[in-house]
Short mmCIF file of C-alpha atoms in Angstrom, two decimals:
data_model
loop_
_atom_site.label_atom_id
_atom_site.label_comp_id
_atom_site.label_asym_id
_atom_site.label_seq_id
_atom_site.Cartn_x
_atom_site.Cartn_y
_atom_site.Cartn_z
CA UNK A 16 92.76 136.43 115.16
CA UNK A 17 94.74 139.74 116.10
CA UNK A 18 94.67 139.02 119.38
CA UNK A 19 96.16 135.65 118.46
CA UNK A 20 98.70 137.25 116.64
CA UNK A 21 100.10 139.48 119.39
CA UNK A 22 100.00 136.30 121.44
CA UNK A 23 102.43 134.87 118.84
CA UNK A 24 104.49 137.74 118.84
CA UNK A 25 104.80 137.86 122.61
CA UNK A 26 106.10 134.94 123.42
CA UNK A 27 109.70 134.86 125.16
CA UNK A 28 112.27 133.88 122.51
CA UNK A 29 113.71 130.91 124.65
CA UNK A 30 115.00 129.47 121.45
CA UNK A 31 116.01 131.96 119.84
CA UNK A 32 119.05 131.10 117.89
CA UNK A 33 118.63 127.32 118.10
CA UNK A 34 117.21 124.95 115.38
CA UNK A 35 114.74 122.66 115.62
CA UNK A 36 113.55 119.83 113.97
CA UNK A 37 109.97 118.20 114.02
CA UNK A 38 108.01 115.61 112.61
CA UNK A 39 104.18 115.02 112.59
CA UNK A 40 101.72 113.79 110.93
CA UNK A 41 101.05 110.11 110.43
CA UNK A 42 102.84 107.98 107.94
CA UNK A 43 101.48 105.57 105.01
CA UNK A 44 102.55 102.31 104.05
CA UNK A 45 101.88 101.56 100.71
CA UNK A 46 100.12 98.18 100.38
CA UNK A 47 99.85 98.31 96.60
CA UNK A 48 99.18 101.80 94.18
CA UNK A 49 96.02 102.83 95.99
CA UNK A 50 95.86 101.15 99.35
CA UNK A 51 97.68 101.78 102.48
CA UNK A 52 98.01 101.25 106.31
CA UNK A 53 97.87 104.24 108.15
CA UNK A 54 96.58 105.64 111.64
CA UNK A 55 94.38 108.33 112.79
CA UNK A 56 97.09 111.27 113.70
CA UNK A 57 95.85 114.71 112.07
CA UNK A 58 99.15 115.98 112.50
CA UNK A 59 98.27 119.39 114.89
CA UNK A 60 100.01 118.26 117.68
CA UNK A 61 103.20 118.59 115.49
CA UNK A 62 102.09 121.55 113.57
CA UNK A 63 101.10 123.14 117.06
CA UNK A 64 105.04 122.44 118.38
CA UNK A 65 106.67 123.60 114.70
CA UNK A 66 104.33 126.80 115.56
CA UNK A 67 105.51 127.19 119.16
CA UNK A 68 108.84 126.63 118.14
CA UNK A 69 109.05 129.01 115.73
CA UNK A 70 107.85 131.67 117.71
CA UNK A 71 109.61 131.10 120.56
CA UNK A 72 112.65 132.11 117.91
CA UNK A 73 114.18 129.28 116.52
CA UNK A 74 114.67 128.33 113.30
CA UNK A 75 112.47 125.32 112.37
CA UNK A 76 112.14 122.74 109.92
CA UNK A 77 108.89 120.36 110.23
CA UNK A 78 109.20 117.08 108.12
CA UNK A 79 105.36 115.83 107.81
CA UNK A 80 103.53 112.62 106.59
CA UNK A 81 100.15 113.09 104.82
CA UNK A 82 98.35 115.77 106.23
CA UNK A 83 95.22 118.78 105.63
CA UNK A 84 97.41 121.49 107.33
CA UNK A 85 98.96 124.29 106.48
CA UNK A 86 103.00 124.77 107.66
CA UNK A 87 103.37 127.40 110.41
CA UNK A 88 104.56 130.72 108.82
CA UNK A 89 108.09 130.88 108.89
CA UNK A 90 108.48 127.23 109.21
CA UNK A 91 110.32 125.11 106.37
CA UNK A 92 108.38 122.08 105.54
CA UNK A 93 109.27 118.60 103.78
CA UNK A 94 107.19 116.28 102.95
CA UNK A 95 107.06 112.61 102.96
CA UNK A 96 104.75 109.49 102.98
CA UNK A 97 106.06 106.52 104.47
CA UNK A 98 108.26 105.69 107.73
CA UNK A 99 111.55 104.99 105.68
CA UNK A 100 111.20 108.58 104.03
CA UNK A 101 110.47 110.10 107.19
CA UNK A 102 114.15 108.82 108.44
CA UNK A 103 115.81 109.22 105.76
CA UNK A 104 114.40 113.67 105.31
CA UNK A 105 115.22 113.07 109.42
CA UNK A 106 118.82 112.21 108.37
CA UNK A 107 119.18 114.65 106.18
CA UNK A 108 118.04 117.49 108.42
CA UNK A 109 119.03 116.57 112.06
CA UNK A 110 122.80 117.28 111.34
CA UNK A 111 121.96 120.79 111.76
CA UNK A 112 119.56 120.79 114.60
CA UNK A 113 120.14 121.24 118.24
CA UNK A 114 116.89 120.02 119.04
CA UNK A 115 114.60 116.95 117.65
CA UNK A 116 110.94 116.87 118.68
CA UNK A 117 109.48 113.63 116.91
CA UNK A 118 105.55 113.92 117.03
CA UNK A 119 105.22 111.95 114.38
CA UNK A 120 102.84 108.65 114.55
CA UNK A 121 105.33 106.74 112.71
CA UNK A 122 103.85 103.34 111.61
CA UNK A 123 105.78 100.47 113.52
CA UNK A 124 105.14 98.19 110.57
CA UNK A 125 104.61 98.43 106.91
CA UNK A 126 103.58 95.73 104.33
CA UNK A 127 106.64 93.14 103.96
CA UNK A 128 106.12 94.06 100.05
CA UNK A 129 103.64 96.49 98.27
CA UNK A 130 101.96 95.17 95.11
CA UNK A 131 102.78 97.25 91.90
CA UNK A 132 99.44 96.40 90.84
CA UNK A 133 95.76 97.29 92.74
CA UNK A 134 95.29 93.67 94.64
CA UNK A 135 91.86 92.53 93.17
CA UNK A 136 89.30 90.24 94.59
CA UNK A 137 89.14 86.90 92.85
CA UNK A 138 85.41 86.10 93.37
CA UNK A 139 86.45 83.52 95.33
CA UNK A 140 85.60 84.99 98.69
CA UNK A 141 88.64 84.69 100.22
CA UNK A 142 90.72 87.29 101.58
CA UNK A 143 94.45 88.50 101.11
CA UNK A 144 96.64 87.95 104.06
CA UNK A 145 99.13 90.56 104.88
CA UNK A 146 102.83 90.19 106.28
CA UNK A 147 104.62 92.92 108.00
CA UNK A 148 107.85 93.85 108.30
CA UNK A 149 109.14 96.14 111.55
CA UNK A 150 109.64 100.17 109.72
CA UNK A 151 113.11 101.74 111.36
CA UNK A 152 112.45 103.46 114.34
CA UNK A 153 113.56 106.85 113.76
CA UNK A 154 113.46 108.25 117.44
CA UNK A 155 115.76 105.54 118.40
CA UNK A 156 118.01 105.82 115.50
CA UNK A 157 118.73 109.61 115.71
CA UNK A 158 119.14 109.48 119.79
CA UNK A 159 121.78 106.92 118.91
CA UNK A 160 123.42 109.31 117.02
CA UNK A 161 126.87 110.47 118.46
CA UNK A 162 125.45 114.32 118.36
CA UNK A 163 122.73 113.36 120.40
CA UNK A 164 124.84 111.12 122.97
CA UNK A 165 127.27 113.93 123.53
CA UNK A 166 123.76 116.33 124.42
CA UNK A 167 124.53 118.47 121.27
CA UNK A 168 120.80 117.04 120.09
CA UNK A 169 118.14 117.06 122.26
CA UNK A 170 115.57 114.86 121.59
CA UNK A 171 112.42 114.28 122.50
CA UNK A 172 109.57 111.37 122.10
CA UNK A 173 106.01 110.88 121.92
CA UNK A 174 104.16 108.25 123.24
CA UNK A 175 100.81 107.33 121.79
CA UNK A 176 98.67 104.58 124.15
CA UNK A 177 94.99 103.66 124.41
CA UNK A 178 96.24 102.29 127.95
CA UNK A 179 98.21 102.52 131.23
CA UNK A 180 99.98 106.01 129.99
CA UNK A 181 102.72 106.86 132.26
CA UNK A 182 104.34 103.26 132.17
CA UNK A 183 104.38 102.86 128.97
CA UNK A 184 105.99 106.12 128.85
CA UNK A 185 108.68 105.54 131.14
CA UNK A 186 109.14 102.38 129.60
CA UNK A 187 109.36 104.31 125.78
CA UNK A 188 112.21 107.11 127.43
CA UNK A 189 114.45 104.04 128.70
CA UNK A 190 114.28 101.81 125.40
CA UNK A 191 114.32 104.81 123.21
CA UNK A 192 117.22 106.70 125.12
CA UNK A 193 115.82 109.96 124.96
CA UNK A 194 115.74 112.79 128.02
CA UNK A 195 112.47 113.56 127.40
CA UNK A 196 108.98 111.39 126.38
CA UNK A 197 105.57 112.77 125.83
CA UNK A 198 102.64 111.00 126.57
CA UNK A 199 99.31 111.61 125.23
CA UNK A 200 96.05 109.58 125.12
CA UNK A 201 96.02 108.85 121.00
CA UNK A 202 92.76 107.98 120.43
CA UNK A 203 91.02 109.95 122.47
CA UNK A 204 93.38 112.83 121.06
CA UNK A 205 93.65 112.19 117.54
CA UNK A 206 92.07 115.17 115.16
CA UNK A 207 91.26 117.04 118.11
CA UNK A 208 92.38 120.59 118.66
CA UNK A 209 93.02 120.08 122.34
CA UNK A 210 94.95 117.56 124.66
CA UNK A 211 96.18 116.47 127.29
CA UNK A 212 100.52 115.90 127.96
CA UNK A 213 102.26 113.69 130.44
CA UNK A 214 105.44 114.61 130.33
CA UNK A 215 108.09 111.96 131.50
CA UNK A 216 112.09 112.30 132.24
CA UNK A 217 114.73 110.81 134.11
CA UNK A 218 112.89 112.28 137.52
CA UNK A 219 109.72 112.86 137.66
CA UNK A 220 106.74 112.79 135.80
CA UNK A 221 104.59 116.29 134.93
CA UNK A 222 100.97 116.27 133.94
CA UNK A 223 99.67 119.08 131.68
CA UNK A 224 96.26 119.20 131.73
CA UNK A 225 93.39 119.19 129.05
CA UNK A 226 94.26 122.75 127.04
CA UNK A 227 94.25 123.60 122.93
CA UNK A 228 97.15 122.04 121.42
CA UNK A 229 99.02 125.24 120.47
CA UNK A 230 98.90 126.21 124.61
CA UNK A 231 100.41 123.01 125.83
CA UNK A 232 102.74 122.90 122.26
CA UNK A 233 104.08 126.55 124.02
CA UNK A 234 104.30 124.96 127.50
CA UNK A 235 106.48 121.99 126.26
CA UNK A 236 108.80 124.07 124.35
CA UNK A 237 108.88 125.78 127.72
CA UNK A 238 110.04 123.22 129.11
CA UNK A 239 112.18 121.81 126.66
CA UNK A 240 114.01 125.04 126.30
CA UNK A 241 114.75 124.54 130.59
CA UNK A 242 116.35 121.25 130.32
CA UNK A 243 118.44 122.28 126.99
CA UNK A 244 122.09 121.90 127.60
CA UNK A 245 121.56 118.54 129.81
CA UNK A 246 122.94 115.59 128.07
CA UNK A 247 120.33 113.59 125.53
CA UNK A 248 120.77 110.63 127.43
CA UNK A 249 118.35 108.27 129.43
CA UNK A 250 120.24 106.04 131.43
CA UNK B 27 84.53 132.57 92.30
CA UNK B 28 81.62 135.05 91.52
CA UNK B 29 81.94 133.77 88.13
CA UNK B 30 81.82 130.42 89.25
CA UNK B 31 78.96 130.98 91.31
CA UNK B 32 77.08 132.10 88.02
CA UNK B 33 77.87 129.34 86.28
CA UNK B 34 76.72 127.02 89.33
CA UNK B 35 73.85 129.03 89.07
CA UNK B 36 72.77 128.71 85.47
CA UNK B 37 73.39 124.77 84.99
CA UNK B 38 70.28 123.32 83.43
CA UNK B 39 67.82 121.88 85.99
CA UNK B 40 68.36 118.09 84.27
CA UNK B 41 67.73 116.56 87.56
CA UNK B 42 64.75 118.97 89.05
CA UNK B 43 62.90 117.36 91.36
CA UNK B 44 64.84 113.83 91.53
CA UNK B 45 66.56 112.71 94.45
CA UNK B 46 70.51 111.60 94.45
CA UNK B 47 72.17 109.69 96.97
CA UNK B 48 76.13 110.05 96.76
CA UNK B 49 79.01 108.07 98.28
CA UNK B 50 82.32 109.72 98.29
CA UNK B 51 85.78 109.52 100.14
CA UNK B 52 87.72 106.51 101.47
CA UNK B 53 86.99 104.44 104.24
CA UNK B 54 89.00 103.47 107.30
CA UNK B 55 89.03 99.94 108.31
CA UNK B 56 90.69 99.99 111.79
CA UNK B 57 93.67 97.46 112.76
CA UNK B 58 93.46 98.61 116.65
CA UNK B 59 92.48 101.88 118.29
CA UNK B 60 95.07 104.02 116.50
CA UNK B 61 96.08 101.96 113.15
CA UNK B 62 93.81 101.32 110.14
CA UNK B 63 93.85 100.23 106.80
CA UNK B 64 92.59 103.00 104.10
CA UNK B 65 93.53 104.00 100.41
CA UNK B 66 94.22 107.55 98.90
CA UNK B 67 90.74 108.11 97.48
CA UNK B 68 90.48 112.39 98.75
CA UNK B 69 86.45 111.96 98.23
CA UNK B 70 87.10 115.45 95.37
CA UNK B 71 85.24 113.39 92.92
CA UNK B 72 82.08 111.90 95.16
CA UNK B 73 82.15 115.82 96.46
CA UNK B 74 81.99 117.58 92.98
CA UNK B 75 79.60 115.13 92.09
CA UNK B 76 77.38 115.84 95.25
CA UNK B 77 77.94 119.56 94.08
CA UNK B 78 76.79 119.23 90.12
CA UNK B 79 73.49 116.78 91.28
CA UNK B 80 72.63 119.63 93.40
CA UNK B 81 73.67 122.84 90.74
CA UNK B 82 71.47 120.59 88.20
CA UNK B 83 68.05 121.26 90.80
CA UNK B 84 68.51 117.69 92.61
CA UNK B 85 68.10 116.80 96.21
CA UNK B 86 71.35 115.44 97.35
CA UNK B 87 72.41 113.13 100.30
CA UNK B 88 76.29 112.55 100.67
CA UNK B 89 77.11 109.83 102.60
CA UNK B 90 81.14 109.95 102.82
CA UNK B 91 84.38 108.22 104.53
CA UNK B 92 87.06 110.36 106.31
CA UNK B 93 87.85 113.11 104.33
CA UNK B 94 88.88 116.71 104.52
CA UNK B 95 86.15 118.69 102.24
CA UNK B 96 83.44 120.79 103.40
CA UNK B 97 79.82 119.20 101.73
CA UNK B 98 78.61 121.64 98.50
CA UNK B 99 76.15 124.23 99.74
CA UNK B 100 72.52 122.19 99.73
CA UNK B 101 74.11 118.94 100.32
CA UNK B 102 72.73 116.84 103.10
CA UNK B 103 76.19 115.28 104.19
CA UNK B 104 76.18 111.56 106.47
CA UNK B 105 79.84 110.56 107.96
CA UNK B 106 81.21 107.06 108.25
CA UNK B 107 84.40 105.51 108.64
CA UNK B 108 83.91 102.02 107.63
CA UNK B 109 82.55 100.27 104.72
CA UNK B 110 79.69 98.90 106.86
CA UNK B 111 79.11 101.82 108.12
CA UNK B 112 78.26 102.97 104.60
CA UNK B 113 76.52 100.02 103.65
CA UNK B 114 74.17 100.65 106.64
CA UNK B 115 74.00 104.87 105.72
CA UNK B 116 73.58 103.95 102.56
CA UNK B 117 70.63 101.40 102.92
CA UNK B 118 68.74 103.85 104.79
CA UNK B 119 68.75 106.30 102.30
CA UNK B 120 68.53 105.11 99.23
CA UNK B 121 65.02 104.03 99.56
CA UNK B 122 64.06 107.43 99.17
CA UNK B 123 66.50 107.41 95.61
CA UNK B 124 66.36 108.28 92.22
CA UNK B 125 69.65 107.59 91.53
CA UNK B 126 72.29 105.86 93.41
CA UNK B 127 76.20 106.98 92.61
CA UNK B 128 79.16 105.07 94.48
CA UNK B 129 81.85 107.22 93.69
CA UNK B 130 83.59 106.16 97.50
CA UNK B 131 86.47 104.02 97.19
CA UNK B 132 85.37 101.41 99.99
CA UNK B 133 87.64 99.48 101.08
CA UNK B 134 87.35 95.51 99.60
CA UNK B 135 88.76 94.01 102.83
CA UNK B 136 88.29 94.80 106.49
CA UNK B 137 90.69 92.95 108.96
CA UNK B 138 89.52 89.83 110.32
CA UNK B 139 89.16 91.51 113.60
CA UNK B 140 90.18 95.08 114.79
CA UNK B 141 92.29 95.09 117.96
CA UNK B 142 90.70 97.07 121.40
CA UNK B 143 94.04 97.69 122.53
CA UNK B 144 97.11 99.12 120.76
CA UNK B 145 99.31 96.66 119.26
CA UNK B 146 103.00 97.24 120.41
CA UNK B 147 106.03 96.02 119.04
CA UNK B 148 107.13 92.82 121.72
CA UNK B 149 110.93 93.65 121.17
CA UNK B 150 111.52 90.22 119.25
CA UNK B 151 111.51 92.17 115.78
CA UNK B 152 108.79 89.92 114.83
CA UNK B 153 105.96 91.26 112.43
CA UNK B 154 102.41 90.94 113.21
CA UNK B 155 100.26 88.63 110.10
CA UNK B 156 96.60 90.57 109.27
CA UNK B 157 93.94 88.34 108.32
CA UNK B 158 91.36 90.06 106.18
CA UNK B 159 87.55 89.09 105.56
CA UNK B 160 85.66 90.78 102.31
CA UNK B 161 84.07 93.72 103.21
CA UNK B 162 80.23 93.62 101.91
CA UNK B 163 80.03 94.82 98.19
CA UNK B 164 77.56 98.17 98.53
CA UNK B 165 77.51 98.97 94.71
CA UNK B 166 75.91 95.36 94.14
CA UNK B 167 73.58 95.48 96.82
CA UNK B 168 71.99 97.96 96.36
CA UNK B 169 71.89 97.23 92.05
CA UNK B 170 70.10 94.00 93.15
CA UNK B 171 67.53 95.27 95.53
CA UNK B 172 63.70 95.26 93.62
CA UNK B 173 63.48 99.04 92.92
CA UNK B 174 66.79 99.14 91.45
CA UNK B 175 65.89 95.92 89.01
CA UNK B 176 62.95 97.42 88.24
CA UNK B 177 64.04 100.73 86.83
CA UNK B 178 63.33 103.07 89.51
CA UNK B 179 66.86 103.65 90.73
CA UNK B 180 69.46 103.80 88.50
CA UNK B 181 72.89 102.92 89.58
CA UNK B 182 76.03 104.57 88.81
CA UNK B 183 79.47 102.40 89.62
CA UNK B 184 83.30 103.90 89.46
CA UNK B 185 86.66 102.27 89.16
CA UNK B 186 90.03 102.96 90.02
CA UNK B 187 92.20 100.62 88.12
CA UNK B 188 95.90 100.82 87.56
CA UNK B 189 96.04 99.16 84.38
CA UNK B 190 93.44 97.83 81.65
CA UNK B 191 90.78 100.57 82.92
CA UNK B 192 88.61 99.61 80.01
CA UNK B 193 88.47 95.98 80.18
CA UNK B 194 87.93 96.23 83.94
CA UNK B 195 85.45 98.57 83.92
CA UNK B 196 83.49 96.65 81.44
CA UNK B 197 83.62 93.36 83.67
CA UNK B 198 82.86 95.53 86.60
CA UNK B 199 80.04 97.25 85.08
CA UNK B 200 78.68 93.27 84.19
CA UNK B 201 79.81 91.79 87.43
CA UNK B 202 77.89 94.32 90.04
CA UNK B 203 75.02 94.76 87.72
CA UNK B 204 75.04 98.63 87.12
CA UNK B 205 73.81 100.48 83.90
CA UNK B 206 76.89 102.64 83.84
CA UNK B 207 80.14 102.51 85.16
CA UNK B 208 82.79 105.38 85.21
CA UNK B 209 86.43 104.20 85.18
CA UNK B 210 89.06 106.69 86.07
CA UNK B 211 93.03 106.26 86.79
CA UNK B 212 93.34 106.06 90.42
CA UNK B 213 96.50 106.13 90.90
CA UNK B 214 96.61 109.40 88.82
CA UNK B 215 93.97 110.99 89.86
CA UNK B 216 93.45 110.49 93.81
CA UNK B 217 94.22 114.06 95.84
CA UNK B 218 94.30 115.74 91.99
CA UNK B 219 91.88 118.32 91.13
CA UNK B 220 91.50 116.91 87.44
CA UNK B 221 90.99 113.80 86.45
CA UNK B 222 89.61 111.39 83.36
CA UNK B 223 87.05 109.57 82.99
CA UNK B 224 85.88 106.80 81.23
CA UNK B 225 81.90 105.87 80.54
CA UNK B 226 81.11 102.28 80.00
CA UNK B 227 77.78 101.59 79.42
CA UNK B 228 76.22 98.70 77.48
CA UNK B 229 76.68 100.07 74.07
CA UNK B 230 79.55 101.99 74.26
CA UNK B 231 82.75 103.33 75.88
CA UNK B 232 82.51 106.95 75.87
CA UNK B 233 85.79 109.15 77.07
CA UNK B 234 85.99 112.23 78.83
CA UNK B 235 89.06 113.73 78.46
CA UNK B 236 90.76 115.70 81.19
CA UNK B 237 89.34 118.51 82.76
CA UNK B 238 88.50 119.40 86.40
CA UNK B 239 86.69 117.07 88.67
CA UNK B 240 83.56 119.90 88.74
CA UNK B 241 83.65 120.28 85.09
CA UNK B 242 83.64 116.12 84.50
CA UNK B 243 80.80 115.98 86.75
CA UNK B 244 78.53 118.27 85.64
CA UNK B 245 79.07 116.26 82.28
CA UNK B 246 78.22 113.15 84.22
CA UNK B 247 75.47 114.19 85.23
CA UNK B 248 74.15 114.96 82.15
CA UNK B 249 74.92 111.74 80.64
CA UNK B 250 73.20 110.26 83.75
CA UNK B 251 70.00 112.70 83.32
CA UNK B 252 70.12 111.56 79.77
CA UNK B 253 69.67 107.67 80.72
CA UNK B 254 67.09 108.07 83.05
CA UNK B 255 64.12 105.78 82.48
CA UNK B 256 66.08 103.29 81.11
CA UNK B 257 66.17 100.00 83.40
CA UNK B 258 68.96 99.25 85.95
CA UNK B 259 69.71 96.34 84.68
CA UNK B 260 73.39 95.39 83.10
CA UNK B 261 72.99 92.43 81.30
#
């Protein structure tokens, strides 16, 4: 634990000054007052990069869907529950921030209405069926964002696949326009305290091998703090 | 907490000697590797339960969805995720019963079939459709098994109902064939540390007005020790 701490205090301030802003966490999708789609993120992948962040000096706010963590000291948190109040607490912060690390599991869907009233089975046997509409993709939506175009932002993704990582990576930095996309193995990842990071940009890709979160959360901001000043653009 | 540990300590022994079988927490029916459907049960209640059974000299088994608690001290804990998952945990353990309480919030519907590959968005905006098929009904299984009919293990329901708790609760209690059913506001009370219950038996409705979830179940158990002996049998 002290030795921990001195860790923490020693690492080189490579953003000091700048401000950063991360999600994590997963989101949920109402489906009516009790039920809800959601996924299996815990959320310390995030938490581990608000943590890096932080002590690597900058000034960090972390806006988080339902999760059992605590915030990082130091680190302002928001909360939220589904995908279209993660944008909007995005919107609201991201003005102000020179970086954007979305590590968020962001639900691509969410029910196409949610019932004001618990759905109840009717004895009959049969089942509900559910239609989905398509949430707002938030990654997209703030690297479209004339900040981020001009490299004033930088943002990066995450990519979460059960299959054929890095092109679905590359494939996620292109359609997303971002300079940066992280790709981890989600369920082989999710709730654990350690990972493993493919990390994708307009060159090459970089592999960062199985480690505790918080260790490759301080490599990434690492690395992040490196390219900072290139222009948040993917092609 | 030293005070709380006396008071732990000095519950009356009403269920000395009997064994309890607890189900507490959500469960997660998955969509695909990553994506599931769940609701915002937090498994406090099933837990404090598990806790009083065992404060009031029982031997407890807690068989529980994904939550974040840590079992009470005593408490032989089982994980699942799904609700057939639980059905089988629970079937395996309640032979050895004395009294069966479903206090999990299981899930109704599973869908139709879970996905082995993550579902990704195909660009056309298009929303996936989710077919559901009835998940198996636990609580009434196990009221209609022989040694359940006959008296030896007496069944405890719950409900989370966002509107006409009693009504509900009283068809519930008829429906699945319990002795007693608690009701409770789920909507208000999911996550919360206090809560509200509502005691339907087949005389009467009995309230219990707020207080926390340790305090209501200590009660609980009470009015269960109270009823023991009398046949499992609703109507």
């Amino acid at each position: 634990e002290i030795v921990e701490e001195l860790i923490a205090h020693l690492q080189p301030k490579l953003l000091r000054g700048r401000r950063v802003l991360v999600t994590a966490g997963p989101t949920f999708e109402p489906i009516d007052p009790v039920r809800g789609l959601t996924n299996r993120s815990s959320g310390k992948m995030g938490f581990a990069l608000a943590r890096a962040a932080r002590e690597a000096g900058a000034e960090v706010t972390l806006v988080t869907g339902p999760v059992h963590l605590r915030a990082p000291r130091g680190v302002r948190r928001v909360d939220v529950q589904t995908a279209q109040q993660m944008l909007e607490a995005v919107l609201a912060e991201v003005e102000a921030a020179d970086v954007f690390i979305a590590a968020a599991a962001v639900a691509d869907w969410r029910p196409a209405q949610a019932a004001e009233r618990k759905l109840k089975k009717d004895g009959s046997g049969a089942a509900p069926t559910l239609a989905f509409v398509e949430n707002p993709d938030i990654l997209a939506t703030v690297a479209a964002l004339p900040r981020a175009r001009r490299g004033e932002l930088y943002c990066v993704g995450f990519a979460a696949e059960s299959h054929d990582l890095l092109a679905h990576a590359q494939a996620k930095r292109a359609r997303k326009g971002v300079p940066l996309l992280v790709g981890n193995i989600g369920p082989a990842t999710f709730g654990r305290d350690d990972n493993a990071l493919l990390l994708v940009d307009e060159r090459e890709a970089v592999e960062l091998p199985p480690a505790p979160k918080i260790t490759l959360a301080r490599q990434l901001v690492g690395e992040i703090a490196r390219r900072l000043g290139l222009p948040c653009e993917a092609d």
